[in-house]
Tab-separated table of C-alpha atoms in Angstrom:
chain	number	residue	atom	x	y	z
A	1	GLY	CA	0.000	0.000	0.000
A	2	ALA	CA	0.897	3.651	-0.097
A	3	GLY	CA	1.561	3.927	3.611
A	4	VAL	CA	1.694	1.949	6.823
A	5	SER	CA	-1.789	0.763	7.644
A	6	GLN	CA	-2.951	-0.057	11.162
A	7	SER	CA	-6.150	-1.548	12.480
A	8	PRO	CA	-8.241	-1.005	14.412
A	9	SER	CA	-7.792	2.729	14.585
A	10	ASN	CA	-9.630	2.786	17.907
A	11	LYS	CA	-10.275	0.008	20.388
A	12	VAL	CA	-12.002	0.099	23.742
A	13	THR	CA	-11.653	-3.068	25.763
A	14	GLU	CA	-12.441	-4.238	29.243
A	15	LYS	CA	-9.679	-4.867	31.714
A	16	GLY	CA	-8.538	-8.458	31.548
A	17	LYS	CA	-9.447	-9.028	27.919
A	18	ASP	CA	-6.931	-9.801	25.179
A	19	VAL	CA	-6.478	-7.464	22.222
A	20	GLU	CA	-4.790	-7.803	18.859
A	21	LEU	CA	-3.476	-4.867	16.878
A	22	ARG	CA	-2.576	-5.265	13.247
A	23	CYS	CA	0.019	-3.535	11.102
A	24	ASP	CA	0.414	-3.718	7.345
A	25	PRO	CA	3.743	-2.149	6.355
A	26	ILE	CA	4.639	-0.346	3.173
A	27	SER	CA	5.017	-2.823	0.345
A	28	GLY	CA	8.593	-3.994	0.018
A	29	HIS	CA	9.691	-2.810	3.458
A	30	THR	CA	11.371	-5.642	5.296
A	31	ALA	CA	11.827	-3.893	8.628
A	32	LEU	CA	8.829	-3.308	10.881
A	33	TYR	CA	8.634	-1.593	14.261
A	34	TRP	CA	6.163	-1.179	17.093
A	35	TYR	CA	6.214	1.852	19.362
A	36	ARG	CA	3.863	2.927	22.125
A	37	GLN	CA	2.858	6.505	22.851
A	38	SER	CA	1.290	7.353	26.174
A	39	LEU	CA	0.837	10.497	28.240
A	40	GLY	CA	3.050	9.377	31.047
A	41	GLN	CA	5.823	7.686	29.104
A	42	GLY	CA	6.043	9.488	25.774
A	43	LEU	CA	7.173	7.437	22.777
A	44	GLU	CA	8.627	4.054	23.679
A	45	PHE	CA	10.183	1.437	21.440
A	46	LEU	CA	8.597	-1.981	21.842
A	47	ILE	CA	9.992	-4.350	19.227
A	48	TYR	CA	11.319	-4.494	15.703
A	49	PHE	CA	11.327	-7.147	13.023
A	50	GLN	CA	13.720	-7.743	10.183
A	51	GLY	CA	11.775	-10.064	7.947
A	52	ASN	CA	9.994	-12.495	10.254
A	53	SER	CA	12.594	-12.440	13.005
A	54	ALA	CA	12.738	-9.999	15.895
A	55	PRO	CA	16.355	-9.041	16.630
A	56	ASP	CA	15.293	-6.588	19.296
A	57	LYS	CA	12.275	-7.080	21.538
A	58	SER	CA	13.810	-5.338	24.492
A	59	GLY	CA	11.040	-2.773	24.760
A	60	LEU	CA	8.154	-5.143	25.397
A	61	PRO	CA	7.008	-4.080	28.879
A	62	SER	CA	5.909	-7.472	30.169
A	63	ASP	CA	5.228	-11.050	29.120
A	64	ARG	CA	1.628	-10.054	28.456
A	65	PHE	CA	2.905	-8.373	25.293
A	66	SER	CA	3.899	-10.371	22.239
A	67	ALA	CA	4.252	-9.734	18.538
A	68	GLU	CA	4.623	-11.822	15.480
A	69	ARG	CA	5.183	-11.284	11.818
A	70	THR	CA	4.503	-13.847	9.164
A	71	GLY	CA	5.349	-13.831	5.501
A	72	GLY	CA	7.616	-10.857	6.020
A	73	SER	CA	4.654	-8.542	5.847
A	74	VAL	CA	1.754	-8.106	8.265
A	75	SER	CA	2.478	-8.003	11.980
A	76	THR	CA	0.206	-8.501	14.961
A	77	LEU	CA	0.838	-7.078	18.410
A	78	THR	CA	-1.064	-8.984	21.083
A	79	ILE	CA	-1.708	-7.786	24.591
A	80	GLN	CA	-3.055	-10.402	26.961
A	81	ARG	CA	-5.059	-9.674	30.096
A	82	THR	CA	-5.081	-5.958	29.396
A	83	GLN	CA	-4.575	-3.502	32.226
A	84	GLN	CA	-5.547	0.149	32.415
A	85	GLU	CA	-1.909	1.189	32.121
A	86	ASP	CA	-1.867	-0.416	28.675
A	87	SER	CA	-4.054	2.429	27.421
A	88	ALA	CA	-1.987	4.218	24.790
A	89	VAL	CA	-1.524	4.751	21.096
A	90	TYR	CA	0.334	1.872	19.497
A	91	LEU	CA	2.311	3.039	16.492
A	92	CYS	CA	3.645	0.783	13.791
A	93	ALA	CA	6.383	1.817	11.376
A	94	SER	CA	8.359	0.281	8.544
A	95	SER	CA	11.510	0.890	6.555
A	96	PRO	CA	13.574	-0.765	3.854
A	97	ARG	CA	16.167	-3.301	4.944
A	98	VAL	CA	19.169	-1.009	4.757
A	99	ALA	CA	20.298	0.463	8.055
A	100	ILE	CA	19.586	4.044	9.012
A	101	GLY	CA	23.151	4.892	8.091
A	102	GLY	CA	22.190	4.283	4.514
A	103	GLY	CA	19.758	7.131	4.795
A	104	ASN	CA	16.542	5.187	4.870
A	105	THR	CA	13.598	6.625	6.699
A	106	ILE	CA	11.257	4.970	9.151
A	107	TYR	CA	7.641	5.613	8.110
A	108	PHE	CA	4.941	5.591	10.761
A	109	GLY	CA	1.295	4.627	10.581
A	110	GLU	CA	-1.450	6.644	12.234
A	111	GLY	CA	-1.647	4.373	15.225
A	112	SER	CA	-4.143	2.222	17.054
A	113	TRP	CA	-5.706	4.035	20.005
A	114	LEU	CA	-6.281	1.530	22.803
A	115	THR	CA	-8.422	2.345	25.825
A	116	VAL	CA	-8.735	-0.179	28.628
A	117	VAL	CA	-11.713	0.424	30.905
B	1	ALA	CA	23.032	4.250	25.800
B	2	GLN	CA	21.403	7.061	23.896
B	3	SER	CA	18.990	9.702	25.138
B	4	VAL	CA	17.338	12.910	24.011
B	5	THR	CA	16.271	15.996	25.920
B	6	GLN	CA	13.882	18.500	24.439
B	7	LEU	CA	13.805	21.820	26.233
B	8	GLY	CA	10.296	23.141	26.660
B	9	SER	CA	7.202	20.980	26.489
B	10	HIS	CA	5.186	23.878	25.057
B	11	VAL	CA	6.251	26.718	22.780
B	12	SER	CA	4.049	29.567	21.613
B	13	VAL	CA	5.094	31.604	18.594
B	14	SER	CA	3.438	34.333	16.604
B	15	GLU	CA	2.661	33.772	12.966
B	16	GLY	CA	5.646	34.976	10.961
B	17	ALA	CA	8.078	34.706	13.871
B	18	LEU	CA	11.076	32.417	14.200
B	19	VAL	CA	10.421	28.896	15.406
B	20	LEU	CA	13.228	27.421	17.531
B	21	LEU	CA	12.894	24.009	19.136
B	22	ARG	CA	15.790	22.776	21.202
B	23	CYS	CA	17.117	19.241	21.292
B	24	ASN	CA	20.180	17.888	23.068
B	25	TYR	CA	21.306	14.304	22.807
B	26	SER	CA	23.557	11.871	24.539
B	27	SER	CA	25.265	9.133	22.577
B	28	SER	CA	28.432	7.106	22.974
B	29	VAL	CA	28.686	6.627	19.222
B	30	PRO	CA	28.226	9.022	16.310
B	31	PRO	CA	24.514	9.634	16.369
B	32	TYR	CA	21.870	9.628	13.744
B	33	LEU	CA	19.398	12.372	14.599
B	34	PHE	CA	15.846	12.985	13.516
B	35	TRP	CA	13.012	15.438	13.883
B	36	TYR	CA	9.461	14.157	13.509
B	37	VAL	CA	6.195	16.107	13.536
B	38	GLN	CA	2.848	14.800	14.728
B	39	TYR	CA	-0.384	16.526	13.808
B	40	PRO	CA	-3.481	15.843	15.935
B	41	ASN	CA	-4.736	12.274	15.639
B	42	GLN	CA	-2.054	11.379	13.118
B	43	GLY	CA	1.133	9.371	13.082
B	44	LEU	CA	4.659	10.708	12.994
B	45	GLN	CA	6.018	12.339	9.878
B	46	LEU	CA	9.735	12.790	9.273
B	47	LEU	CA	10.779	16.440	8.967
B	48	LEU	CA	14.498	15.887	8.509
B	49	LYS	CA	17.404	13.720	9.542
B	50	TYR	CA	21.136	13.906	10.061
B	51	THR	CA	23.225	10.835	9.344
B	52	THR	CA	26.616	11.955	8.068
B	53	GLY	CA	28.054	14.801	6.029
B	54	ALA	CA	26.748	18.345	6.052
B	55	THR	CA	25.791	19.451	9.531
B	56	LEU	CA	23.051	21.828	8.384
B	57	VAL	CA	20.138	19.732	7.293
B	58	LYS	CA	17.137	21.031	5.407
B	59	GLY	CA	13.780	19.339	5.678
B	60	ILE	CA	10.224	19.680	4.564
B	61	ASN	CA	7.945	22.664	5.168
B	62	GLY	CA	10.858	25.100	5.471
B	63	PHE	CA	12.402	23.532	8.559
B	64	GLU	CA	16.104	23.015	9.079
B	65	ALA	CA	18.345	21.773	11.854
B	66	GLU	CA	22.032	22.000	12.597
B	67	PHE	CA	24.058	19.208	14.136
B	68	LYS	CA	26.605	20.621	16.581
B	69	LYS	CA	28.779	17.876	17.955
B	70	SER	CA	30.587	20.146	20.437
B	71	GLU	CA	27.265	21.150	21.965
B	72	THR	CA	25.577	17.746	21.469
B	73	SER	CA	22.653	19.632	19.994
B	74	PHE	CA	20.314	19.324	17.046
B	75	HIS	CA	18.017	22.333	17.285
B	76	LEU	CA	15.157	22.748	14.819
B	77	THR	CA	14.368	26.123	13.264
B	78	LYS	CA	12.026	27.734	10.816
B	79	PRO	CA	12.435	31.414	9.931
B	80	SER	CA	8.738	32.244	9.720
B	81	ALA	CA	6.001	30.320	11.491
B	82	HIS	CA	2.785	29.453	9.729
B	83	MET	CA	-0.495	28.516	11.338
B	84	SER	CA	-0.148	25.043	9.829
B	85	ASP	CA	3.024	24.486	11.886
B	86	ALA	CA	0.938	23.972	15.012
B	87	ALA	CA	1.728	20.393	16.017
B	88	GLU	CA	3.895	18.340	18.327
B	89	TYR	CA	7.535	17.928	17.422
B	90	PHE	CA	9.779	15.077	18.476
B	91	CYS	CA	13.538	14.845	18.354
B	92	ALA	CA	14.984	11.343	18.169
B	93	VAL	CA	18.386	9.648	18.204
B	94	GLY	CA	19.209	6.208	16.918
B	95	GLY	CA	21.092	4.174	14.456
B	96	THR	CA	23.809	2.179	16.109
B	97	THR	CA	24.572	-0.786	13.947
B	98	ASP	CA	23.169	-3.293	16.418
B	99	SER	CA	20.017	-1.352	17.159
B	100	TRP	CA	19.458	0.760	14.131
B	101	GLY	CA	15.730	0.209	14.250
B	102	LYS	CA	15.411	1.536	17.756
B	103	LEU	CA	14.857	5.245	17.996
B	104	GLN	CA	15.035	7.031	21.337
B	105	PHE	CA	12.561	9.914	21.327
B	106	GLY	CA	12.464	13.080	23.348
B	107	ALA	CA	9.355	13.985	25.297
B	108	GLY	CA	8.093	16.253	22.554
B	109	THR	CA	7.422	19.965	22.196
B	110	GLN	CA	3.912	21.208	21.506
B	111	VAL	CA	3.965	24.240	19.220
B	112	VAL	CA	1.128	26.744	19.252
B	113	VAL	CA	1.028	29.434	16.572
B	114	THR	CA	-0.882	32.592	17.360
B	115	PRO	CA	-2.191	35.047	14.756
């Protein structure tokens, strides 16, 4: 597609429920990233994928958070047993394979707004 | 470890006046530096980036930033503010070879433009 696509754009869920957030990167981009944006914590890195593997998942805040990517394209971020502190905007981004030093840009989607009530 | 400090969480400028957003970074390796803008209810859009080479970097919408290694700064400027510049601006550092996908963002600066 023309840009990074995320769904749902808004999600309200009850505490304790599981949620899945989907990201469809720009066509041809092999690198995919998840970030979280919240009032208290600002923008936080969660995980990134190169192809289907995740070299860096150091930002996942707890074992309730997981992400997968299949076919080198779409990724799903899953939050199990959601808590109120999980309320945030979850941003997905993608870039071509070449490292930042090569001048490639990370392109962000518009985010999935998650509210846990 | 890398980190970014943005001075001022809110900045108010008059239309036509200079926009100056301050960013200082900490990095143990030569940094790659970025400025992103976020309009309400939208994702992040890249304004400009510094990787190597010329230290004065020009971006979209008339913005530019200068990398000053001695001051560990990467301040963003625009000579004349426009109403459409009202948004939140984020400075970010990243790009080490083993974590090039991991950007460290500043807390953001909200820009308000007054007529």
